[in-house]
Amino acid sequence: MGLTISDVANSAGVSTATVSRYLNQPHLVSPDRQERIAKTIAELNYVPNNMAKALTTNQTTTIGVIVPDINNVYYPPIVRGIEDYLTECGFVSFLCNTDQNLSREKRYITTLRSQQVAGMIFVGSRPSNPSLSDHLAELRRSLPVLMVNDDMLDGKVSSIGSQEAGGIYQAIKYLHSLGHRNIAFISSSVPLNTYIQKERGFCHAMEHLGLGPAGQWIFRDAKEYEAGGFSAMKKIMELSKAPSAVVAATDQMAVGAVHALLEHGYRMPRDYSVVGYSNSCISSTTYPGITTIDQHGYELGKQAAQMLVQIIHGAEDDLSAHYLDTKLVIRKSSGFCMTGE
Amino acid sequence: MGLTISDVANSAGVSTATVSRYLNQPHLVSPDRQERIAKTIAELNYVPNNMAKALTTNQTTTIGVIVPDINNVYYPPIVRGIEDYLTECGFVSFLCNTDQNLSREKRYITTLRSQQVAGMIFVGSRPSNPSLSDHLAELRRSLPVLMVNDDMLDGKVSSIGSQEAGGIYQAIKYLHSLGHRNIAFISSSVPLNTYIQKERGFCHAMEHLGLGPAGQWIFRDAKEYEAGGFSAMKKIMELSKAPSAVVAATDQMAVGAVHALLEHGYRMPRDYSVVGYSNSCISSTTYPGITTIDQHGYELGKQAAQMLVQIIHGAEDDLSAHYLDTKLVIRKSSGFCMTGE
DNA sequence: TATTGAAATGTAATCGCTTACATTTGCTAT
DNA sequence: ATAGCAAATGTAAGCGATTACATTTCAATA
């Protein structure tokens, strides 16, 4: 505890500079001293003080990871992907939960800046009002920043995400191929870019397939998650012209919808087909398993970390936006349309 | 970017010492200078360099949080609880995933030590071979350390956990009250303390209730999680003397068991009652919802962080082990025993 | 008015490390 | 033998903060 580089230097009978070189550029140290220093370090159980190193070199190997809520099934795979890649590269990550609360986010940014983080990754869709993200564009001017699952600051902050609109399109096309024609979309009125994107994908798909106008089929609830899906589904069931299939903007909403259906005695996929989004763990643990659009969260996180590290190493053509393809995962909540028309 | 305290001092026409005092002990600075310094800091958007502070004061406000896998539904609530409390106290947390891999854990410990963390929290049950945790007892000698959900180093490292044996006892008592007499327990042969504890709770309960000997009713699978529960349940269904209820050591195993039952056409709670452990998100999103033992993960995390902060501030009667009470959460997977005997 | 002491401020050493620059060592080429 | 050079090592300044100690300020008291 509290050993310093000069303790090691003294013990090994060399100068601090030599120890430091051994630690950072071993090839500059003669083999015999390398051995002596190595032995001393092991004996003393010396661990370099990274604070001092950071202070001299003016750079750290810490990254801030800002996430709405690690408790939301959506994020753990992404965070895990980020962490795994960063660890591989010798970085450590600070985890911060904002609950989508702007002032919490700003407070964290200040804290992370004072920690001299080498960069920050913002995970999750952002408010659709772009000015609520101005501070990120500003931040980007002095620090490597990357956004995951939101590209709305295009041209200002690099990002990576999944093809959300495309994923929903995929879902609709799949349902269409099963014979479904009346397809509802469960979204939320919470003003986040992700809902806008997915609704857009829904509208495009419906219109391309000649199932439009799509607007009438979009149901937005003020709540997100299960509760939102549940009450949106209740409204849908009351419609005189009921759809045979429902796509939800998130797996959680899909779960809520499924519960509403089960509660009414409906069965899937006989009476309704339900499709979610993200292939989070809950879509496979529910009964029936929910068909969903896999957004490859873990991979998303890994690539995000990779991009950030590239930016940090200055080896990037700067601003870019990458998109991962989504993949349809078929489970038991969806099937052929049984509504004879 | 890169502003220092002397930039602020110059700008404000005071010495660095005064600025530093303003930042740390404002009452030592006259009101007029406070105002001037505040204004300068705001104008310049100065953020103190915590590396430098850490170096001089020889203490940081960072905590290492070591978790097996943030992607496992068991941990996010705990981590979130930890993070929330730490944030409240002005700390930041490093998140580290070990996958129960000892060398990963040790590597992280070294990294965290070099980051001069003020303390570490180890989340999750540890291997039942106590010598695999010797390094934690050792670590504790030079650093505040706390364990969550494992108390096997009693007397060496403080800990907080849930009453695992008691929780299982609660579950058995509940099933007994519903008329169940033949109750199986799904555990894992992975050598973790948590399984040992829970099996112990199971045996106690069964014997106290006169349902023993309990050993014959314990089914251990080599796998954990859904897969383990699934195959354990398959074996249970093959028994000539089938139980009417099953308790699983984790919610994931319970989910696996439920799937196995559904696959065989059994219905819950008519044919089988199933109970899980931890009240993780999946126990409420499955169908039917799974009766489970709530271990209050979020609260556990909060109190863990609180204990660690106390240890850091030296305000603790040192080594202690706290246990949160568990709570039975009844859902649709359990009910009266329907097996006429 | 001179003295005193508390309050406010400043000066400068220090934390542990890196690194530019200086020095030493040990060859090679003349 | 010796200049010349590369490799290995050492010396010491500096990173941005804190803080012990020194100094200044100024109001209260004699």
XYZ file of C-alpha atoms (C1' of nucleotides) in Angstrom:
742
model
C 0.000 0.000 0.000
C 1.286 3.375 -0.967
C 4.453 2.116 -2.590
C 5.919 4.505 -5.080
C 8.105 4.138 -8.076
C 11.089 5.333 -6.109
C 10.614 2.595 -3.533
C 10.971 0.180 -6.387
C 13.901 2.116 -7.829
C 15.743 2.086 -4.499
C 15.057 -1.543 -3.885
C 16.253 -2.503 -7.326
C 19.206 -0.176 -7.228
C 18.223 1.817 -10.291
C 16.723 5.231 -10.960
C 13.045 6.003 -11.127
C 13.445 6.773 -14.797
C 14.599 3.244 -15.480
C 11.663 1.778 -13.622
C 9.310 4.032 -15.489
C 10.879 2.995 -18.783
C 10.604 -0.625 -17.785
C 6.911 -0.076 -17.201
C 6.210 1.823 -20.390
C 8.913 1.044 -22.960
C 10.688 -2.056 -21.711
C 12.838 -2.295 -24.836
C 14.784 0.703 -23.626
C 15.952 -1.212 -20.561
C 18.750 -3.767 -20.539
C 17.713 -7.373 -19.962
C 19.467 -7.775 -16.621
C 17.763 -4.720 -15.161
C 14.437 -5.747 -16.574
C 14.763 -8.921 -14.626
C 15.849 -7.175 -11.456
C 13.032 -4.654 -11.662
C 10.458 -7.308 -12.451
C 11.505 -9.261 -9.406
C 11.407 -6.217 -7.142
C 7.960 -5.215 -8.357
C 6.649 -8.700 -7.718
C 8.214 -8.894 -4.273
C 6.929 -5.522 -3.203
C 3.585 -6.024 -4.951
C 3.929 -2.581 -6.430
C 1.057 -1.134 -8.419
C 1.710 2.143 -10.263
C -0.383 5.115 -9.281
C -2.493 5.945 -12.259
C -3.464 9.328 -10.866
C 0.123 10.454 -11.014
C 0.522 9.005 -14.459
C -2.618 10.717 -15.668
C -1.399 13.982 -14.270
C 1.946 13.850 -16.042
C 0.790 12.480 -19.332
C -2.448 14.387 -19.275
C -4.387 11.358 -20.418
C -6.315 8.608 -18.750
C -7.641 5.249 -19.801
C -11.076 5.796 -18.366
C -14.268 6.118 -20.338
C -17.623 7.413 -19.196
C -20.600 5.280 -20.173
C -23.862 7.142 -19.822
C -26.987 5.060 -19.950
C -30.613 5.852 -19.089
C -31.081 2.929 -16.724
C -28.972 -0.180 -16.449
C -31.999 -1.804 -14.929
C -33.860 -1.662 -18.216
C -33.348 -4.951 -20.090
C -32.527 -3.006 -23.191
C -29.154 -1.768 -21.989
C -27.162 -4.459 -20.200
C -26.083 -6.252 -23.387
C -24.888 -2.993 -24.902
C -23.037 -1.990 -21.756
C -21.490 -5.416 -21.539
C -20.287 -5.159 -25.131
C -18.775 -1.779 -24.433
C -17.082 -2.988 -21.304
C -15.634 -6.079 -22.934
C -14.065 -4.177 -25.758
C -12.740 -1.417 -23.558
C -11.168 -3.900 -21.180
C -9.433 -5.540 -24.111
C -7.897 -2.181 -24.941
C -6.841 -1.445 -21.390
C -9.598 0.997 -20.574
C -11.922 1.079 -17.588
C -15.457 2.402 -17.677
C -17.452 4.584 -15.367
C -21.122 3.675 -15.390
C -23.689 6.453 -15.070
C -27.498 6.177 -15.014
C -29.394 9.276 -16.005
C -33.032 8.159 -16.053
C -33.299 10.367 -19.122
C -32.956 13.273 -16.760
C -31.128 16.126 -18.415
C -29.726 17.645 -15.285
C -28.477 14.306 -14.053
C -26.806 13.873 -17.406
C -25.139 17.252 -17.204
C -23.980 16.640 -13.671
C -22.410 13.384 -14.777
C -20.683 15.074 -17.669
C -19.035 17.498 -15.298
C -18.004 14.720 -12.948
C -16.578 12.718 -15.810
C -14.714 15.708 -17.147
C -13.158 16.265 -13.763
C -12.126 12.613 -13.871
C -10.374 13.476 -17.120
C -12.043 10.636 -18.964
C -10.582 9.893 -22.364
C -14.039 9.835 -23.909
C -17.724 9.293 -23.320
C -20.337 6.989 -24.784
C -23.973 8.028 -24.591
C -26.273 5.072 -24.882
C -29.924 5.283 -25.762
C -32.322 7.275 -27.828
C -32.410 10.963 -27.106
C -35.246 13.464 -26.839
C -36.668 14.432 -30.192
C -36.034 18.065 -29.412
C -32.475 18.316 -30.699
C -31.599 21.348 -28.638
C -31.757 19.119 -25.571
C -28.623 17.501 -26.931
C -26.749 20.655 -27.815
C -24.433 20.123 -24.909
C -23.239 16.886 -26.494
C -22.254 18.588 -29.699
C -20.496 21.174 -27.592
C -18.795 18.497 -25.525
C -17.619 16.766 -28.668
C -15.451 19.777 -29.440
C -13.171 19.022 -26.551
C -13.564 15.280 -26.136
C -14.144 12.067 -28.066
C -17.840 11.325 -27.833
C -19.942 8.598 -29.322
C -23.660 8.009 -29.350
C -25.339 4.629 -29.412
C -28.835 4.261 -30.812
C -29.361 7.860 -31.747
C -27.999 9.592 -34.792
C -29.937 12.798 -34.581
C -26.862 14.893 -34.081
C -25.558 13.821 -37.433
C -22.619 15.832 -38.532
C -21.851 16.780 -34.971
C -21.288 13.577 -33.043
C -20.376 10.134 -34.362
C -22.840 7.394 -33.696
C -23.723 3.790 -34.109
C -27.144 2.266 -33.973
C -29.401 -0.316 -35.439
C -31.478 0.236 -38.542
C -34.579 0.949 -36.533
C -36.846 1.955 -39.379
C -35.477 -0.926 -41.408
C -36.068 -3.355 -38.584
C -39.700 -2.398 -38.301
C -40.014 -2.626 -42.063
C -38.679 -6.155 -41.822
C -41.281 -7.010 -39.207
C -44.151 -5.665 -41.294
C -42.954 -7.442 -44.405
C -42.819 -10.649 -42.424
C -46.338 -10.212 -41.097
C -47.548 -9.320 -44.566
C -46.065 -12.520 -45.900
C -48.101 -14.400 -43.311
C -51.214 -12.873 -44.704
C -51.735 -10.053 -42.238
C -53.196 -6.906 -43.712
C -54.452 -4.965 -40.748
C -51.388 -4.311 -38.668
C -51.221 -1.969 -35.696
C -48.150 -0.319 -34.287
C -47.697 0.362 -30.606
C -45.533 3.350 -29.934
C -45.215 5.924 -27.208
C -45.905 9.607 -27.058
C -42.766 10.084 -25.026
C -40.806 12.305 -27.404
C -37.802 10.164 -28.206
C -36.139 9.797 -31.566
C -36.451 6.061 -31.464
C -40.241 6.227 -31.610
C -40.126 8.662 -34.467
C -37.762 6.441 -36.409
C -39.756 3.319 -35.819
C -43.044 4.976 -36.706
C -41.421 6.168 -39.888
C -40.344 2.619 -40.678
C -43.870 1.461 -39.983
C -45.432 4.042 -42.286
C -43.013 3.320 -45.116
C -43.605 -0.381 -44.893
C -47.374 -0.108 -44.746
C -47.477 2.213 -47.684
C -45.034 0.243 -49.811
C -47.088 -2.837 -49.205
C -50.287 -1.041 -50.050
C -51.627 -1.302 -46.503
C -51.773 2.437 -45.852
C -52.661 4.977 -44.826
C -50.654 3.919 -41.797
C -51.381 6.797 -39.442
C -54.656 5.308 -38.250
C -52.809 2.170 -37.125
C -50.383 3.874 -34.817
C -51.256 3.827 -31.126
C -49.173 5.932 -28.822
C -49.346 5.624 -25.101
C -48.052 8.185 -22.659
C -46.232 5.441 -20.828
C -43.392 3.340 -22.146
C -42.552 -0.240 -21.180
C -45.047 -2.924 -20.209
C -47.674 -0.549 -18.891
C -47.726 1.411 -22.132
C -48.003 -1.721 -24.245
C -50.729 -3.023 -21.991
C -52.994 -0.007 -22.232
C -52.315 0.557 -25.918
C -53.334 -3.042 -26.573
C -56.513 -2.548 -24.579
C -57.452 0.310 -26.874
C -56.636 -1.746 -29.918
C -58.870 -4.559 -28.784
C -61.757 -2.159 -28.551
C -61.529 -1.199 -32.207
C -64.419 -2.178 -34.398
C -62.028 -3.060 -37.180
C -59.473 -5.032 -35.177
C -56.026 -5.744 -36.607
C -54.739 -9.292 -36.765
C -51.202 -8.339 -35.907
C -49.440 -5.840 -33.696
C -45.881 -4.600 -33.765
C -44.536 -2.866 -30.683
C -41.695 -0.391 -30.620
C -40.014 -2.224 -27.752
C -40.010 -5.718 -26.344
C -41.375 -4.399 -23.114
C -44.379 -2.924 -24.845
C -44.825 -6.198 -26.669
C -44.846 -8.018 -23.352
C -47.464 -5.602 -22.076
C -49.536 -6.208 -25.180
C -49.242 -9.968 -24.774
C -50.419 -9.726 -21.193
C -53.402 -7.664 -22.214
C -54.279 -10.251 -24.843
C -53.887 -13.183 -22.487
C -55.999 -11.409 -19.930
C -58.777 -11.189 -22.487
C -58.505 -14.842 -23.248
C -56.935 -14.363 -26.637
C -54.276 -16.787 -27.781
C -51.242 -16.184 -29.914
C -50.671 -16.594 -32.732
C -54.209 -17.834 -33.297
C -56.017 -14.594 -32.523
C -53.219 -12.081 -32.754
C -49.639 -12.008 -33.888
C -47.330 -9.861 -31.775
C -43.850 -8.660 -32.655
C -41.444 -6.754 -30.431
C -38.173 -4.974 -30.930
C -34.618 -5.595 -29.688
C -34.572 -9.293 -28.794
C -33.945 -8.549 -25.169
C -33.947 -11.379 -22.664
C -37.611 -10.927 -21.840
C -38.720 -11.733 -25.355
C -37.455 -15.284 -24.960
C -38.557 -15.851 -21.381
C -42.192 -14.929 -21.857
C -44.792 -17.406 -22.879
C -45.293 -17.539 -25.703
C -41.817 -16.482 -26.805
C -42.138 -13.189 -28.610
C -41.116 -12.716 -32.218
C -38.843 -9.737 -32.303
C -36.287 -7.739 -34.201
C -32.806 -8.468 -32.926
C -30.746 -5.321 -32.695
C -27.597 -7.184 -31.633
C -27.104 -5.194 -28.472
C -23.847 -6.791 -27.424
C -22.319 -6.303 -30.855
C -23.618 -2.763 -30.893
C -21.786 -2.093 -27.654
C -18.589 -3.673 -28.869
C -18.537 -1.698 -32.054
C -19.415 1.463 -30.220
C -16.432 1.019 -27.957
C -14.293 0.244 -30.950
C -15.352 3.423 -32.698
C -14.705 5.490 -29.611
C -11.245 4.029 -29.169
C -10.526 4.848 -32.777
C -11.603 8.406 -32.268
C -9.433 8.614 -29.166
C -6.443 7.338 -31.102
C -7.229 9.929 -33.713
C -7.397 7.239 -36.371
C -10.776 8.154 -37.723
C -12.152 10.155 -40.587
C -13.912 11.849 -37.743
C -17.652 12.050 -37.900
C -19.464 8.971 -38.983
C -22.673 7.095 -38.376
C -22.749 3.348 -38.544
C -25.770 1.103 -38.573
C -26.020 -2.552 -37.753
C -28.465 -4.659 -39.651
C -31.321 -6.042 -37.665
C -32.487 -9.600 -37.782
C -35.940 -11.058 -37.446
C -36.167 -13.634 -34.667
C -39.282 -15.716 -35.030
C -40.906 -17.157 -31.920
C -44.315 -18.384 -30.979
C -46.163 -15.084 -30.720
C -46.621 -14.775 -34.462
C -48.045 -16.883 -37.238
C -50.358 -17.021 -40.234
C -53.280 -14.679 -40.299
C -56.377 -16.641 -39.296
C -58.910 -13.914 -39.913
C -60.983 -14.950 -42.847
C -61.845 -11.812 -44.823
C -10.272 22.368 -22.145
C -7.193 21.981 -20.035
C -7.880 24.972 -17.866
C -6.039 24.922 -14.582
C -6.630 26.421 -11.238
C -4.034 29.075 -11.903
C -5.851 30.173 -15.032
C -8.807 30.823 -12.807
C -6.618 32.451 -10.181
C -5.050 34.808 -12.709
C -8.337 35.673 -14.284
C -9.913 36.406 -10.957
C -6.882 38.238 -9.660
C -6.355 35.979 -6.668
C -3.941 33.215 -5.728
C -4.414 29.549 -6.508
C -4.739 28.880 -2.814
C -7.774 31.116 -2.605
C -9.413 29.394 -5.543
C -8.673 26.033 -4.003
C -10.172 27.179 -0.736
C -13.202 28.493 -2.527
C -13.649 25.054 -4.043
C -13.151 23.071 -0.851
C -13.815 25.295 2.137
C -15.694 28.320 0.829
C -16.222 29.722 4.319
C -12.551 30.624 4.418
C -12.968 32.997 1.496
C -14.396 36.486 1.743
C -17.787 37.031 0.124
C -16.568 39.419 -2.544
C -13.866 37.036 -3.756
C -16.256 34.137 -3.641
C -18.404 36.004 -6.051
C -15.518 36.973 -8.290
C -14.161 33.426 -8.383
C -17.569 31.934 -9.008
C -18.070 34.245 -11.944
C -14.648 33.454 -13.399
C -15.177 29.725 -13.094
C -18.511 29.963 -14.823
C -17.135 32.162 -17.610
C -14.174 29.923 -18.244
C -16.173 26.765 -17.737
C -13.438 25.496 -15.494
C -13.617 21.952 -14.174
C -11.052 20.950 -11.536
C -8.677 18.162 -12.441
C -9.495 15.295 -10.148
C -6.290 13.463 -11.010
C -4.267 16.251 -9.517
C -6.536 16.405 -6.526
C -6.272 12.681 -6.011
C -2.524 12.880 -6.205
C -2.195 15.541 -3.570
C -4.826 14.339 -1.199
C -4.053 10.704 -1.821
C -7.704 9.834 -2.031
C -10.253 9.489 -4.752
C -14.008 9.312 -4.922
C -14.097 6.317 -7.203
C -15.383 2.878 -6.302
C -14.857 -0.371 -8.131
C -17.986 -2.464 -8.601
C -17.174 -6.039 -9.546
C -20.024 -8.084 -10.856
C -20.148 -11.475 -12.608
C -22.184 -10.302 -15.567
C -24.267 -7.187 -15.827
C -26.183 -8.965 -18.541
C -27.624 -11.408 -16.028
C -31.024 -10.132 -14.851
C -29.977 -10.772 -11.297
C -27.469 -7.943 -11.099
C -28.760 -4.754 -12.714
C -31.031 -3.795 -9.809
C -28.202 -4.270 -7.339
C -25.776 -2.294 -9.462
C -28.330 0.418 -9.913
C -28.851 0.631 -6.166
C -25.135 0.891 -5.610
C -24.734 3.536 -8.242
C -27.598 5.648 -6.955
C -26.298 5.746 -3.436
C -22.726 6.395 -4.463
C -23.764 9.242 -6.698
C -25.628 10.776 -3.811
C -22.380 10.742 -1.835
C -20.301 12.173 -4.627
C -18.662 8.958 -5.723
C -18.355 7.483 -9.191
C -18.266 3.781 -9.934
C -16.176 1.668 -12.226
C -18.112 -1.301 -13.541
C -16.259 -4.592 -14.044
C -17.656 -7.903 -15.335
C -15.727 -10.999 -14.355
C -17.839 -13.877 -15.674
C -16.885 -15.599 -12.427
C -13.420 -15.872 -13.894
C -10.815 -15.641 -11.191
C -8.023 -14.274 -13.331
C -10.298 -11.634 -14.790
C -11.230 -10.691 -11.251
C -7.622 -10.405 -10.204
C -6.729 -8.368 -13.242
C -9.541 -5.978 -12.422
C -8.401 -5.674 -8.854
C -4.972 -4.590 -10.003
C -6.447 -2.112 -12.457
C -8.712 -0.696 -9.792
C -5.865 -0.417 -7.343
C -3.843 1.511 -9.862
C -6.869 3.781 -10.226
C -6.569 4.335 -6.489
C -10.211 3.492 -5.908
C -11.483 4.357 -2.462
C -13.059 0.925 -2.129
C -14.481 -2.058 -3.941
C -17.803 -3.877 -3.889
C -17.883 -7.488 -4.983
C -21.337 -8.534 -6.062
C -22.489 -12.100 -6.352
C -22.088 -15.451 -4.755
C -18.542 -16.749 -4.658
C -17.067 -20.196 -5.257
C -17.670 -22.568 -2.390
C -13.960 -23.180 -2.128
C -13.051 -20.345 0.239
C -9.424 -20.251 -0.753
C -10.518 -18.888 -4.107
C -11.466 -15.762 -2.215
C -8.337 -15.434 -0.147
C -7.216 -12.508 -2.236
C -10.277 -10.566 -1.098
C -9.434 -11.027 2.555
C -5.916 -9.946 1.699
C -7.188 -6.963 -0.259
C -9.354 -5.931 2.662
C -6.240 -5.268 4.690
C -5.328 -2.307 2.546
C -8.697 -1.165 1.240
C -12.371 -0.902 2.172
C -14.076 -3.917 0.643
C -17.633 -5.123 0.778
C -19.284 -8.251 -0.482
C -22.861 -8.501 -1.662
C -24.674 -11.818 -1.528
C -21.877 -13.846 -0.087
C -20.852 -13.946 3.534
C -18.469 -16.835 3.422
C -15.497 -14.737 4.372
C -17.119 -13.894 7.647
C -14.784 -12.254 10.017
C -12.586 -11.129 7.175
C -14.708 -9.002 4.869
C -17.940 -7.179 5.637
C -20.941 -8.224 3.661
C -24.582 -7.753 3.000
C -26.933 -10.246 1.487
C -30.402 -11.626 1.577
C -31.484 -14.382 3.916
C -31.172 -17.015 1.235
C -31.815 -20.044 3.381
C -34.644 -18.171 5.077
C -36.127 -17.181 1.746
C -36.264 -20.750 0.563
C -37.737 -21.757 3.907
C -40.448 -19.182 3.339
C -41.200 -20.641 -0.075
C -41.478 -24.184 1.250
C -43.678 -23.110 4.110
C -45.934 -21.352 1.646
C -46.190 -24.412 -0.592
C -46.815 -26.576 2.429
C -49.670 -24.345 3.442
C -51.184 -24.900 0.000
C -51.162 -28.603 0.624
C -48.018 -29.579 -1.215
C -46.077 -32.406 0.381
C -43.794 -33.614 -2.355
C -41.619 -30.635 -3.179
C -38.557 -30.730 -5.378
C -35.701 -28.264 -5.346
C -33.810 -27.317 -8.486
C -30.258 -26.340 -7.780
C -26.988 -26.430 -9.652
C -23.820 -28.404 -9.210
C -21.811 -25.302 -10.011
C -19.955 -24.896 -6.717
C -21.239 -21.546 -5.498
C -22.103 -20.650 -1.953
C -25.551 -19.501 -2.940
C -26.582 -23.020 -3.953
C -25.233 -24.454 -0.759
C -27.138 -21.905 1.303
C -30.365 -22.418 -0.525
C -30.136 -26.178 -0.392
C -29.548 -25.862 3.318
C -32.675 -23.735 3.629
C -34.579 -26.323 1.636
C -33.437 -29.195 3.835
C -34.235 -27.359 7.054
C -37.683 -26.474 5.866
C -38.523 -29.920 4.610
C -37.379 -31.530 7.796
C -39.065 -29.050 10.103
C -42.289 -29.624 8.242
C -41.868 -33.350 8.394
C -41.435 -33.694 4.644
C -37.910 -35.080 4.792
C -35.560 -36.620 4.104
C -34.970 -33.743 1.716
C -31.860 -34.969 -0.071
C -33.821 -37.082 -2.515
C -35.754 -34.023 -3.662
C -32.750 -31.958 -4.669
C -31.932 -31.933 -8.375
C -28.669 -30.362 -9.390
C -27.848 -29.588 -12.950
C -24.390 -28.836 -14.263
C -25.753 -25.766 -15.973
C -27.190 -22.719 -14.314
C -29.877 -20.400 -15.701
C -32.751 -21.430 -17.964
C -30.983 -24.400 -19.481
C -30.238 -25.883 -16.085
C -33.800 -25.436 -14.897
C -35.102 -26.899 -18.119
C -33.142 -30.107 -17.951
C -33.576 -30.518 -14.218
C -37.321 -30.233 -14.691
C -37.216 -32.859 -17.433
C -35.630 -35.263 -14.987
C -38.183 -34.423 -12.342
C -41.050 -35.139 -14.711
C -39.678 -38.598 -15.321
C -39.889 -39.536 -11.649
C -42.313 -42.253 -10.750
C -43.238 -40.368 -7.606
C -43.625 -36.889 -9.096
C -43.688 -33.833 -6.845
C -46.545 -31.368 -7.053
C -44.347 -28.342 -6.540
C -40.882 -27.224 -7.496
C -38.713 -24.498 -6.048
C -35.793 -23.278 -8.105
C -32.682 -21.630 -6.743
C -32.946 -18.796 -9.258
C -35.668 -17.187 -11.308
C -33.881 -18.203 -14.462
C -33.989 -21.836 -13.475
C -37.645 -21.404 -12.620
C -38.267 -20.022 -16.082
C -36.475 -23.003 -17.578
C -38.599 -25.306 -15.478
C -41.776 -23.543 -16.562
C -40.810 -23.940 -20.195
C -40.154 -27.617 -19.736
C -43.563 -28.010 -18.134
C -45.360 -26.036 -20.818
C -43.605 -28.041 -23.476
C -45.037 -31.191 -21.934
C -48.481 -29.745 -21.902
C -48.626 -29.237 -18.168
C -50.361 -26.190 -16.830
C -49.584 -24.144 -13.784
C -50.646 -24.099 -11.066
C -53.018 -26.949 -11.911
C -50.378 -29.608 -12.527
C -47.371 -28.087 -10.887
C -46.569 -25.138 -8.691
C -43.294 -23.405 -9.464
C -41.432 -20.914 -7.306
C -38.290 -18.978 -8.209
C -35.853 -16.795 -6.342
C -34.946 -13.089 -6.502
C -37.993 -11.478 -8.102
C -36.015 -10.397 -11.106
C -37.778 -8.790 -14.046
C -38.228 -12.091 -15.850
C -40.368 -13.538 -13.114
C -43.060 -10.985 -13.843
C -42.817 -10.997 -17.619
C -43.218 -14.708 -18.118
C -46.564 -16.357 -18.513
C -47.693 -17.370 -16.076
C -46.031 -14.886 -13.792
C -43.734 -16.791 -11.477
C -44.130 -16.827 -7.732
C -40.782 -15.914 -6.303
C -38.784 -14.785 -3.308
C -38.003 -11.094 -3.556
C -34.473 -10.372 -2.460
C -34.870 -6.608 -2.847
C -31.953 -6.213 -5.216
C -32.092 -2.455 -5.478
C -32.268 -2.014 -1.747
C -29.465 -4.507 -1.342
C -27.302 -2.407 -3.638
C -28.167 0.791 -1.850
C -27.351 -0.586 1.550
C -24.186 -2.163 0.242
C -22.992 1.194 -1.021
C -23.978 2.756 2.259
C -21.979 0.227 4.224
C -18.954 0.719 2.022
C -19.100 4.474 2.361
C -19.276 4.033 6.119
C -16.220 1.840 6.061
C -14.419 4.392 3.917
C -15.279 7.135 6.373
C -13.972 4.881 9.106
C -17.278 5.138 10.935
C -17.895 1.465 11.294
C -17.438 -1.136 13.961
C -15.521 -2.733 11.175
C -16.494 -6.223 10.180
C -20.144 -6.938 9.954
C -22.604 -8.992 7.981
C -26.081 -7.681 7.318
C -29.008 -9.581 5.928
C -32.117 -8.247 4.302
C -35.351 -10.075 4.851
C -36.827 -11.700 1.818
C -40.432 -11.455 0.792
C -42.689 -13.932 -0.899
C -44.212 -12.568 -4.094
C -47.156 -14.659 -5.188
C -47.958 -14.907 -8.867
C -49.796 -17.327 -11.085
C -47.307 -20.169 -11.186
C -48.329 -21.514 -7.807
C -51.498 -22.603 -6.148
C -53.263 -25.274 -4.119
C -52.057 -28.801 -4.477
C -54.451 -30.623 -6.787
C -52.963 -34.073 -6.455
C -55.431 -36.185 -4.620
C -53.536 -38.573 -2.378
C -2.534 56.128 18.825
C -0.367 51.811 19.390
C -1.097 46.961 20.032
C -3.115 42.681 19.231
C -5.203 38.841 17.135
C -8.477 36.868 14.070
C -9.590 36.618 9.298
C -8.127 36.601 4.642
C -4.751 35.831 1.435
C -0.416 34.458 -0.578
C 3.978 31.567 -1.179
C 5.899 27.483 -2.133
C 6.642 22.521 -1.128
C 4.628 18.357 -2.166
C 2.066 14.194 -4.128
C 4.076 9.948 -7.908
C 5.059 9.756 -12.290
C 7.074 10.846 -17.149
C 10.430 12.593 -20.095
C 13.728 16.073 -22.126
C 18.206 16.447 -21.554
C 22.664 15.164 -19.607
C 25.785 11.703 -18.627
C 27.971 7.301 -18.703
C 29.149 2.918 -20.848
C 30.939 0.011 -24.241
C 31.723 -0.642 -29.005
C 33.403 0.199 -33.734
C 36.157 2.363 -37.009
C 40.118 4.799 -37.875
C 44.925 4.166 -28.899
C 41.108 7.258 -29.548
C 37.367 9.719 -31.613
C 32.642 8.906 -32.439
C 28.298 6.939 -31.699
C 24.531 4.215 -30.032
C 22.569 2.249 -26.095
C 21.615 2.502 -21.276
C 20.975 5.107 -17.410
C 20.457 9.091 -14.450
C 18.963 13.980 -13.084
C 15.566 17.035 -12.412
C 11.577 19.812 -14.067
C 6.865 19.799 -14.346
C 1.842 18.013 -14.523
C -2.494 20.627 -11.311
C -4.013 20.455 -7.269
C -3.678 21.041 -1.685
C -2.039 22.967 2.473
C 1.450 24.265 6.129
C 3.306 28.294 7.021
C 4.102 33.202 6.267
C 2.233 37.517 5.500
C -1.103 41.121 5.191
C -5.343 43.459 6.566
C -8.206 45.515 9.697
C -11.223 46.078 13.588
C -11.281 46.026 18.547
C -9.064 47.230 22.729
C -5.980 49.574 25.928
